[in-house]
C-alpha cells in the first residue's frame, strides 16, 4: 500500500495538512498492497489499479463535496471514496448485483465510484454526483420516502453547482413545456434501477429535487434539513405537519412550483 498526500497550495486545495488520521479500514483490508491512497484536506480516496491523477482529482472534488454537505447539514463530513478498478469490481465492493449506468453509489459509510461511467461525466457532473452520494452517506436514507432522500441529495448536489434549473431539469422541463405536469411525487417504481426508461428515470430525480428545492425556498434550508430529520424519526407526514402541510397540499404546491420554474 502506498499513501500519497496531495500537494498543497493549488486554488482548489486547502493548504492545511491532512494530519495523521487513521487510515480507513477500506485502505487496510480491501485491496491490501494493491491499494493506492490519496488524502485530501478532509477526504480519503482509496483506489485499486487507478491512475494517481484520477485519485488526486477525486480527493479535491471529495473535499469540495464534503464542504458542501457540511454547509447544509451543519456538521463536519469526512468523505471516504473508493475507486475500484472496473465496473464489475465496483458492484462487488458495493455488494450489489450491478452498477451498470451509475457513476457512483453510496455504500455504508463510503462512496464507491464506478470508473467507467464516472469518467464520462463533465467536471460539474462529477461534483454533483459526488455531493449527491456523499449526502446519502452523511444524512442516511433509512425510513424515508424515496422522493425525500433522492430529492435532498440532489438539492445538496445542485445547490452550488451553478446550473440553471431548466438545464439541470431538462427532461422535466420538456414535459412541462409540452403541457404535462407530473401528477404526484415519484415513488420507488420511478427510481427502479432496472428501469429501461432513462428519460423517465431522469425526470423522477428532477421531480424529487424540485420538491426539496421548493421546501427550501419556501420555508428555508434549515427547515428542509429539519423535515429530513423529523421524517427519519417520526415519519414524513408528521414532519410535513410541522410545516402546515399534508402530502396532498405539498403535492399541489410542488406542482405549481414545477410549472413556475420550468414553463
Ligand atoms: Zn441517490
PDB file of C-alpha atoms and ligand atoms in Angstrom:
ATOM      1  CA  UNK A   1       0.000   0.000   0.000  1.00  0.00           C
ATOM      2  CA  UNK A   2       1.176   3.458  -0.796  1.00  0.00           C
ATOM      3  CA  UNK A   3      -0.096   6.621   0.856  1.00  0.00           C
ATOM      4  CA  UNK A   4       0.183   9.798  -1.147  1.00  0.00           C
ATOM      5  CA  UNK A   5      -0.532  13.258   0.110  1.00  0.00           C
ATOM      6  CA  UNK A   6      -1.971  15.918  -2.116  1.00  0.00           C
ATOM      7  CA  UNK A   7       0.329  18.800  -2.913  1.00  0.00           C
ATOM      8  CA  UNK A   8      -0.939  21.865  -1.123  1.00  0.00           C
ATOM      9  CA  UNK A   9      -1.307  25.376  -2.423  1.00  0.00           C
ATOM     10  CA  UNK A  10      -3.413  24.995  -5.554  1.00  0.00           C
ATOM     11  CA  UNK A  11      -6.519  27.183  -5.563  1.00  0.00           C
ATOM     12  CA  UNK A  12      -8.805  24.198  -5.078  1.00  0.00           C
ATOM     13  CA  UNK A  13      -6.675  22.626  -2.406  1.00  0.00           C
ATOM     14  CA  UNK A  14      -6.706  23.808   1.193  1.00  0.00           C
ATOM     15  CA  UNK A  15      -3.192  24.318   2.481  1.00  0.00           C
ATOM     16  CA  UNK A  16      -3.757  22.559   5.786  1.00  0.00           C
ATOM     17  CA  UNK A  17      -2.114  19.175   6.018  1.00  0.00           C
ATOM     18  CA  UNK A  18      -4.455  16.242   6.393  1.00  0.00           C
ATOM     19  CA  UNK A  19      -2.694  15.176   9.558  1.00  0.00           C
ATOM     20  CA  UNK A  20      -2.243  11.634  10.693  1.00  0.00           C
ATOM     21  CA  UNK A  21      -5.829  10.499  10.748  1.00  0.00           C
ATOM     22  CA  UNK A  22      -6.014   6.782  10.908  1.00  0.00           C
ATOM     23  CA  UNK A  23      -6.341   5.029   7.577  1.00  0.00           C
ATOM     24  CA  UNK A  24      -9.880   3.886   6.870  1.00  0.00           C
ATOM     25  CA  UNK A  25     -10.459   0.192   7.190  1.00  0.00           C
ATOM     26  CA  UNK A  26     -11.008   0.010   3.443  1.00  0.00           C
ATOM     27  CA  UNK A  27      -7.424   1.022   2.800  1.00  0.00           C
ATOM     28  CA  UNK A  28      -6.096  -1.630   5.134  1.00  0.00           C
ATOM     29  CA  UNK A  29      -8.342  -4.518   4.248  1.00  0.00           C
ATOM     30  CA  UNK A  30      -9.912  -4.216   0.842  1.00  0.00           C
ATOM     31  CA  UNK A  31      -7.072  -4.433  -1.628  1.00  0.00           C
ATOM     32  CA  UNK A  32      -4.076  -4.898   0.651  1.00  0.00           C
ATOM     33  CA  UNK A  33      -0.808  -3.973  -1.002  1.00  0.00           C
ATOM     34  CA  UNK A  34      -2.568  -3.186  -4.271  1.00  0.00           C
ATOM     35  CA  UNK A  35      -4.397  -0.154  -2.852  1.00  0.00           C
ATOM     36  CA  UNK A  36      -3.290   3.397  -3.505  1.00  0.00           C
ATOM     37  CA  UNK A  37      -4.408   6.079  -1.059  1.00  0.00           C
ATOM     38  CA  UNK A  38      -4.625   9.822  -1.591  1.00  0.00           C
ATOM     39  CA  UNK A  39      -5.597  12.111   1.260  1.00  0.00           C
ATOM     40  CA  UNK A  40      -7.345  15.400   0.765  1.00  0.00           C
ATOM     41  CA  UNK A  41      -7.816  18.025   3.443  1.00  0.00           C
ATOM     42  CA  UNK A  42     -10.877  16.218   4.769  1.00  0.00           C
ATOM     43  CA  UNK A  43     -11.213  13.219   2.459  1.00  0.00           C
ATOM     44  CA  UNK A  44      -9.513   9.895   1.880  1.00  0.00           C
ATOM     45  CA  UNK A  45      -9.602   8.301  -1.568  1.00  0.00           C
ATOM     46  CA  UNK A  46      -8.626   4.659  -1.944  1.00  0.00           C
ATOM     47  CA  UNK A  47      -8.095   3.265  -5.414  1.00  0.00           C
ATOM     48  CA  UNK A  48      -7.389  -0.109  -6.908  1.00  0.00           C
ATOM     49  CA  UNK A  49      -5.294  -0.014 -10.078  1.00  0.00           C
ATOM     50  CA  UNK A  50      -6.381   3.605 -10.535  1.00  0.00           C
ATOM     51  CA  UNK A  51      -4.326   6.391 -12.017  1.00  0.00           C
ATOM     52  CA  UNK A  52      -2.866   8.672  -9.367  1.00  0.00           C
ATOM     53  CA  UNK A  53      -4.122  11.726 -11.245  1.00  0.00           C
ATOM     54  CA  UNK A  54      -7.679  10.390 -11.018  1.00  0.00           C
ATOM     55  CA  UNK A  55      -7.292   9.821  -7.279  1.00  0.00           C
ATOM     56  CA  UNK A  56      -5.922  13.321  -6.759  1.00  0.00           C
ATOM     57  CA  UNK A  57      -8.744  14.816  -8.785  1.00  0.00           C
ATOM     58  CA  UNK A  58     -11.233  12.815  -6.734  1.00  0.00           C
ATOM     59  CA  UNK A  59      -9.669  13.923  -3.444  1.00  0.00           C
ATOM     60  CA  UNK A  60     -10.036  17.588  -4.454  1.00  0.00           C
ATOM     61  CA  UNK A  61     -13.622  17.029  -5.532  1.00  0.00           C
ATOM     62  CA  UNK A  62     -14.415  14.960  -2.421  1.00  0.00           C
ATOM     63  CA  UNK A  63     -13.052  17.775  -0.233  1.00  0.00           C
ATOM     64  CA  UNK A  64     -15.322  20.248  -2.023  1.00  0.00           C
ATOM     65  CA  UNK A  65     -18.274  17.845  -1.783  1.00  0.00           C
ATOM     66  CA  UNK A  66     -17.597  17.413   1.931  1.00  0.00           C
ATOM     67  CA  UNK A  67     -17.655  21.181   2.383  1.00  0.00           C
ATOM     68  CA  UNK A  68     -20.967  21.439   0.533  1.00  0.00           C
ATOM     69  CA  UNK A  69     -22.637  18.673   2.524  1.00  0.00           C
ATOM     70  CA  UNK A  70     -21.282  20.087   5.786  1.00  0.00           C
ATOM     71  CA  UNK A  71     -22.696  23.506   4.955  1.00  0.00           C
ATOM     72  CA  UNK A  72     -26.209  22.086   4.654  1.00  0.00           C
ATOM     73  CA  UNK A  73     -26.128  19.539   7.470  1.00  0.00           C
ATOM     74  CA  UNK A  74     -24.290  21.852   9.870  1.00  0.00           C
ATOM     75  CA  UNK A  75     -21.660  19.363  10.967  1.00  0.00           C
ATOM     76  CA  UNK A  76     -18.298  18.099   9.687  1.00  0.00           C
ATOM     77  CA  UNK A  77     -18.318  15.465   6.942  1.00  0.00           C
ATOM     78  CA  UNK A  78     -15.220  13.438   6.129  1.00  0.00           C
ATOM     79  CA  UNK A  79     -15.621  11.638   2.812  1.00  0.00           C
ATOM     80  CA  UNK A  80     -14.207   8.182   2.155  1.00  0.00           C
ATOM     81  CA  UNK A  81     -14.196   7.411  -1.572  1.00  0.00           C
ATOM     82  CA  UNK A  82     -13.356   4.016  -3.048  1.00  0.00           C
ATOM     83  CA  UNK A  83     -12.267   3.687  -6.664  1.00  0.00           C
ATOM     84  CA  UNK A  84     -12.429   0.082  -7.845  1.00  0.00           C
ATOM     85  CA  UNK A  85     -10.585  -0.908 -10.991  1.00  0.00           C
ATOM     86  CA  UNK A  86     -13.651  -1.856 -13.032  1.00  0.00           C
ATOM     87  CA  UNK A  87     -17.432  -1.722 -13.145  1.00  0.00           C
ATOM     88  CA  UNK A  88     -17.654  -5.376 -12.079  1.00  0.00           C
ATOM     89  CA  UNK A  89     -15.368  -4.752  -9.108  1.00  0.00           C
ATOM     90  CA  UNK A  90     -17.419  -1.673  -8.155  1.00  0.00           C
ATOM     91  CA  UNK A  91     -20.521  -3.873  -7.962  1.00  0.00           C
ATOM     92  CA  UNK A  92     -18.662  -6.377  -5.775  1.00  0.00           C
ATOM     93  CA  UNK A  93     -17.343  -3.657  -3.451  1.00  0.00           C
ATOM     94  CA  UNK A  94     -20.799  -2.092  -3.138  1.00  0.00           C
ATOM     95  CA  UNK A  95     -22.363  -5.519  -2.594  1.00  0.00           C
ATOM     96  CA  UNK A  96     -24.943  -5.152  -5.353  1.00  0.00           C
ATOM     97  CA  UNK A  97     -25.690  -7.156  -8.464  1.00  0.00           C
ATOM     98  CA  UNK A  98     -24.973  -4.420 -10.952  1.00  0.00           C
ATOM     99  CA  UNK A  99     -23.902  -0.797 -11.069  1.00  0.00           C
ATOM    100  CA  UNK A 100     -24.206  -0.501 -14.835  1.00  0.00           C
ATOM    101  CA  UNK A 101     -25.117   3.049 -15.822  1.00  0.00           C
ATOM    102  CA  UNK A 102     -24.335   4.503 -12.395  1.00  0.00           C
ATOM    103  CA  UNK A 103     -21.429   6.916 -11.921  1.00  0.00           C
ATOM    104  CA  UNK A 104     -21.137   6.303  -8.177  1.00  0.00           C
ATOM    105  CA  UNK A 105     -23.081   4.689  -5.351  1.00  0.00           C
ATOM    106  CA  UNK A 106     -23.314   5.258  -1.611  1.00  0.00           C
ATOM    107  CA  UNK A 107     -22.462   2.152   0.350  1.00  0.00           C
ATOM    108  CA  UNK A 108     -22.481   2.332   4.118  1.00  0.00           C
ATOM    109  CA  UNK A 109     -20.028   4.995   5.142  1.00  0.00           C
ATOM    110  CA  UNK A 110     -18.314   5.431   1.787  1.00  0.00           C
ATOM    111  CA  UNK A 111     -18.873   6.489  -1.789  1.00  0.00           C
ATOM    112  CA  UNK A 112     -17.953   3.880  -4.404  1.00  0.00           C
ATOM    113  CA  UNK A 113     -17.029   5.389  -7.775  1.00  0.00           C
ATOM    114  CA  UNK A 114     -17.796   3.409 -10.932  1.00  0.00           C
ATOM    115  CA  UNK A 115     -14.794   4.465 -13.016  1.00  0.00           C
ATOM    116  CA  UNK A 116     -16.195   3.723 -16.465  1.00  0.00           C
ATOM    117  CA  UNK A 117     -19.320   5.839 -16.020  1.00  0.00           C
ATOM    118  CA  UNK A 118     -17.863   8.465 -13.707  1.00  0.00           C
ATOM    119  CA  UNK A 119     -15.200   9.159 -16.308  1.00  0.00           C
ATOM    120  CA  UNK A 120     -17.848  10.155 -18.840  1.00  0.00           C
ATOM    121  CA  UNK A 121     -19.230  12.989 -16.702  1.00  0.00           C
ATOM    122  CA  UNK A 122     -18.413  16.656 -17.141  1.00  0.00           C
ATOM    123  CA  UNK A 123     -16.436  18.269 -14.282  1.00  0.00           C
ATOM    124  CA  UNK A 124     -19.656  19.809 -12.940  1.00  0.00           C
ATOM    125  CA  UNK A 125     -21.379  16.446 -13.253  1.00  0.00           C
ATOM    126  CA  UNK A 126     -18.632  14.792 -11.212  1.00  0.00           C
ATOM    127  CA  UNK A 127     -19.071  17.322  -8.421  1.00  0.00           C
ATOM    128  CA  UNK A 128     -22.856  16.930  -8.425  1.00  0.00           C
ATOM    129  CA  UNK A 129     -22.640  13.124  -8.318  1.00  0.00           C
ATOM    130  CA  UNK A 130     -20.031  13.047  -5.548  1.00  0.00           C
ATOM    131  CA  UNK A 131     -22.000  15.554  -3.483  1.00  0.00           C
ATOM    132  CA  UNK A 132     -25.247  13.632  -4.076  1.00  0.00           C
ATOM    133  CA  UNK A 133     -23.763  10.313  -2.950  1.00  0.00           C
ATOM    134  CA  UNK A 134     -21.939  11.881  -0.035  1.00  0.00           C
ATOM    135  CA  UNK A 135     -25.244  13.363   1.128  1.00  0.00           C
ATOM    136  CA  UNK A 136     -26.713   9.845   1.214  1.00  0.00           C
ATOM    137  CA  UNK A 137     -23.701   8.656   3.239  1.00  0.00           C
ATOM    138  CA  UNK A 138     -23.796  11.547   5.700  1.00  0.00           C
ATOM    139  CA  UNK A 139     -27.548  12.020   6.135  1.00  0.00           C
ATOM    140  CA  UNK A 140     -28.754   8.405   5.780  1.00  0.00           C
ATOM    141  CA  UNK A 141     -31.720   7.201   3.747  1.00  0.00           C
ATOM    142  CA  UNK A 142     -33.475   4.807   6.115  1.00  0.00           C
ATOM    143  CA  UNK A 143     -37.183   5.157   6.898  1.00  0.00           C
ATOM    144  CA  UNK A 144     -37.651   7.908   4.325  1.00  0.00           C
ATOM    145  CA  UNK A 145     -39.780   8.150   1.188  1.00  0.00           C
ATOM    146  CA  UNK A 146     -37.558   7.940  -1.871  1.00  0.00           C
ATOM    147  CA  UNK A 147     -38.583  11.377  -3.154  1.00  0.00           C
ATOM    148  CA  UNK A 148     -37.250  12.904   0.048  1.00  0.00           C
ATOM    149  CA  UNK A 149     -33.832  11.234   0.191  1.00  0.00           C
ATOM    150  CA  UNK A 150     -33.145  11.411  -3.548  1.00  0.00           C
ATOM    151  CA  UNK A 151     -34.508  14.937  -3.744  1.00  0.00           C
ATOM    152  CA  UNK A 152     -32.485  16.028  -0.741  1.00  0.00           C
ATOM    153  CA  UNK A 153     -29.286  14.542  -2.196  1.00  0.00           C
ATOM    154  CA  UNK A 154     -29.893  16.389  -5.459  1.00  0.00           C
ATOM    155  CA  UNK A 155     -30.779  19.550  -3.546  1.00  0.00           C
ATOM    156  CA  UNK A 156     -27.347  19.475  -1.892  1.00  0.00           C
ATOM    157  CA  UNK A 157     -25.686  18.303  -5.118  1.00  0.00           C
ATOM    158  CA  UNK A 158     -27.055  21.142  -7.253  1.00  0.00           C
ATOM    159  CA  UNK A 159     -27.079  23.810  -4.547  1.00  0.00           C
ATOM    160  CA  UNK A 160     -23.700  25.291  -5.508  1.00  0.00           C
ATOM    161  CA  UNK A 161     -23.330  23.789  -8.984  1.00  0.00           C
ATOM    162  CA  UNK A 162     -24.225  26.990 -10.814  1.00  0.00           C
ATOM    163  CA  UNK A 163     -26.586  25.297 -13.265  1.00  0.00           C
ATOM    164  CA  UNK A 164     -29.866  26.978 -14.290  1.00  0.00           C
ATOM    165  CA  UNK A 165     -32.847  24.924 -13.162  1.00  0.00           C
ATOM    166  CA  UNK A 166     -34.092  24.451 -16.723  1.00  0.00           C
ATOM    167  CA  UNK A 167     -30.732  22.937 -17.670  1.00  0.00           C
ATOM    168  CA  UNK A 168     -30.398  20.689 -14.636  1.00  0.00           C
ATOM    169  CA  UNK A 169     -34.037  19.575 -15.013  1.00  0.00           C
ATOM    170  CA  UNK A 170     -34.090  19.475 -18.823  1.00  0.00           C
ATOM    171  CA  UNK A 171     -36.162  16.292 -19.173  1.00  0.00           C
ATOM    172  CA  UNK A 172     -38.848  17.506 -16.795  1.00  0.00           C
ATOM    173  CA  UNK A 173     -38.809  20.954 -18.385  1.00  0.00           C
ATOM    174  CA  UNK A 174     -39.556  19.379 -21.778  1.00  0.00           C
ATOM    175  CA  UNK A 175     -42.620  17.682 -20.304  1.00  0.00           C
ATOM    176  CA  UNK A 176     -43.847  20.871 -18.680  1.00  0.00           C
ATOM    177  CA  UNK A 177     -43.402  22.846 -21.906  1.00  0.00           C
ATOM    178  CA  UNK A 178     -45.462  20.173 -23.633  1.00  0.00           C
ATOM    179  CA  UNK A 179     -48.245  20.891 -21.145  1.00  0.00           C
ATOM    180  CA  UNK A 180     -47.720  17.809 -18.974  1.00  0.00           C
ATOM    181  CA  UNK A 181     -47.225  18.264 -15.231  1.00  0.00           C
ATOM    182  CA  UNK A 182     -46.351  15.291 -13.008  1.00  0.00           C
ATOM    183  CA  UNK A 183     -49.403  14.003 -11.159  1.00  0.00           C
ATOM    184  CA  UNK A 184     -47.715  13.070  -7.903  1.00  0.00           C
ATOM    185  CA  UNK A 185     -44.365  12.804  -6.157  1.00  0.00           C
ATOM    186  CA  UNK A 186     -42.283   9.977  -7.644  1.00  0.00           C
ATOM    187  CA  UNK A 187     -42.401   6.648  -5.809  1.00  0.00           C
ATOM    188  CA  UNK A 188     -39.973   3.720  -5.654  1.00  0.00           C
ATOM    189  CA  UNK A 189     -41.063   2.326  -9.019  1.00  0.00           C
ATOM    190  CA  UNK A 190     -39.933   5.537 -10.745  1.00  0.00           C
ATOM    191  CA  UNK A 191     -36.407   5.064  -9.356  1.00  0.00           C
ATOM    192  CA  UNK A 192     -36.116   1.332 -10.068  1.00  0.00           C
ATOM    193  CA  UNK A 193     -32.541   0.699 -11.238  1.00  0.00           C
ATOM    194  CA  UNK A 194     -33.778  -1.808 -13.804  1.00  0.00           C
ATOM    195  CA  UNK A 195     -35.719   0.961 -15.491  1.00  0.00           C
ATOM    196  CA  UNK A 196     -35.375   0.831 -19.247  1.00  0.00           C
ATOM    197  CA  UNK A 197     -36.562   4.390 -19.458  1.00  0.00           C
ATOM    198  CA  UNK A 198     -33.563   6.637 -18.767  1.00  0.00           C
ATOM    199  CA  UNK A 199     -35.539   9.796 -19.569  1.00  0.00           C
ATOM    200  CA  UNK A 200     -38.258   8.801 -17.128  1.00  0.00           C
ATOM    201  CA  UNK A 201     -35.622   7.978 -14.511  1.00  0.00           C
ATOM    202  CA  UNK A 202     -34.006  11.388 -15.010  1.00  0.00           C
ATOM    203  CA  UNK A 203     -37.424  13.032 -14.626  1.00  0.00           C
ATOM    204  CA  UNK A 204     -38.035  11.183 -11.360  1.00  0.00           C
ATOM    205  CA  UNK A 205     -34.839  12.613  -9.878  1.00  0.00           C
ATOM    206  CA  UNK A 206     -35.733  16.082 -11.139  1.00  0.00           C
ATOM    207  CA  UNK A 207     -39.240  15.884  -9.678  1.00  0.00           C
ATOM    208  CA  UNK A 208     -37.804  14.845  -6.304  1.00  0.00           C
ATOM    209  CA  UNK A 209     -35.143  17.561  -6.480  1.00  0.00           C
ATOM    210  CA  UNK A 210     -37.714  20.273  -7.138  1.00  0.00           C
ATOM    211  CA  UNK A 211     -39.868  19.077  -4.230  1.00  0.00           C
ATOM    212  CA  UNK A 212     -36.942  19.638  -1.856  1.00  0.00           C
ATOM    213  CA  UNK A 213     -35.911  22.849  -3.609  1.00  0.00           C
ATOM    214  CA  UNK A 214     -39.469  24.130  -3.186  1.00  0.00           C
ATOM    215  CA  UNK A 215     -39.418  23.376   0.551  1.00  0.00           C
ATOM    216  CA  UNK A 216     -36.014  25.070   0.959  1.00  0.00           C
ATOM    217  CA  UNK A 217     -37.075  28.170  -0.984  1.00  0.00           C
ATOM    218  CA  UNK A 218     -40.466  28.496   0.660  1.00  0.00           C
ATOM    219  CA  UNK A 219     -39.576  27.563   4.259  1.00  0.00           C
ATOM    220  CA  UNK A 220     -35.777  27.894   4.376  1.00  0.00           C
ATOM    221  CA  UNK A 221     -32.957  25.410   4.044  1.00  0.00           C
ATOM    222  CA  UNK A 222     -32.821  24.771   7.772  1.00  0.00           C
ATOM    223  CA  UNK A 223     -36.467  23.744   7.674  1.00  0.00           C
ATOM    224  CA  UNK A 224     -35.757  21.276   4.861  1.00  0.00           C
ATOM    225  CA  UNK A 225     -32.985  19.719   6.963  1.00  0.00           C
ATOM    226  CA  UNK A 226     -35.295  19.586   9.986  1.00  0.00           C
ATOM    227  CA  UNK A 227     -38.018  17.928   7.901  1.00  0.00           C
ATOM    228  CA  UNK A 228     -35.486  15.325   6.782  1.00  0.00           C
ATOM    229  CA  UNK A 229     -34.566  14.539  10.389  1.00  0.00           C
ATOM    230  CA  UNK A 230     -38.163  14.640  11.593  1.00  0.00           C
ATOM    231  CA  UNK A 231     -39.150  12.230   8.834  1.00  0.00           C
ATOM    232  CA  UNK A 232     -36.378   9.833   9.857  1.00  0.00           C
ATOM    233  CA  UNK A 233     -37.546   9.746  13.451  1.00  0.00           C
ATOM    234  CA  UNK A 234     -41.301  10.275  13.302  1.00  0.00           C
ATOM    235  CA  UNK A 235     -42.365   9.746   9.691  1.00  0.00           C
ATOM    236  CA  UNK A 236     -42.711  12.177   6.835  1.00  0.00           C
ATOM    237  CA  UNK A 237     -46.366  13.016   7.489  1.00  0.00           C
ATOM    238  CA  UNK A 238     -45.567  14.280  10.972  1.00  0.00           C
ATOM    239  CA  UNK A 239     -42.617  16.242   9.626  1.00  0.00           C
ATOM    240  CA  UNK A 240     -44.791  17.862   6.972  1.00  0.00           C
ATOM    241  CA  UNK A 241     -47.485  18.647   9.536  1.00  0.00           C
ATOM    242  CA  UNK A 242     -44.988  20.835  11.415  1.00  0.00           C
ATOM    243  CA  UNK A 243     -44.822  22.932   8.230  1.00  0.00           C
ATOM    244  CA  UNK A 244     -48.589  23.068   7.979  1.00  0.00           C
ATOM    245  CA  UNK A 245     -48.501  20.690   5.027  1.00  0.00           C
ATOM    246  CA  UNK A 246     -50.011  17.327   4.230  1.00  0.00           C
ATOM    247  CA  UNK A 247     -48.892  15.005   1.447  1.00  0.00           C
ATOM    248  CA  UNK A 248     -51.754  16.398  -0.622  1.00  0.00           C
ATOM    249  CA  UNK A 249     -51.045  20.087  -0.080  1.00  0.00           C
ATOM    250  CA  UNK A 250     -47.317  19.553  -0.629  1.00  0.00           C
ATOM    251  CA  UNK A 251     -48.078  17.813  -3.919  1.00  0.00           C
ATOM    252  CA  UNK A 252     -50.346  20.626  -5.079  1.00  0.00           C
ATOM    253  CA  UNK A 253     -47.865  23.350  -4.201  1.00  0.00           C
ATOM    254  CA  UNK A 254     -44.936  21.393  -5.657  1.00  0.00           C
ATOM    255  CA  UNK A 255     -46.824  21.054  -8.970  1.00  0.00           C
ATOM    256  CA  UNK A 256     -47.372  24.820  -9.055  1.00  0.00           C
ATOM    257  CA  UNK A 257     -43.687  25.345  -8.317  1.00  0.00           C
ATOM    258  CA  UNK A 258     -42.605  22.913 -11.067  1.00  0.00           C
ATOM    259  CA  UNK A 259     -44.780  24.797 -13.558  1.00  0.00           C
ATOM    260  CA  UNK A 260     -43.480  28.188 -12.420  1.00  0.00           C
ATOM    261  CA  UNK A 261     -39.844  27.114 -12.548  1.00  0.00           C
ATOM    262  CA  UNK A 262     -39.893  25.221 -15.828  1.00  0.00           C
ATOM    263  CA  UNK A 263     -42.712  26.507 -18.034  1.00  0.00           C
TER     264      UNK A 263
HETATM  265 ZN1  LIG B   1     -29.248   8.956  -4.853  1.00  0.00          ZN
END
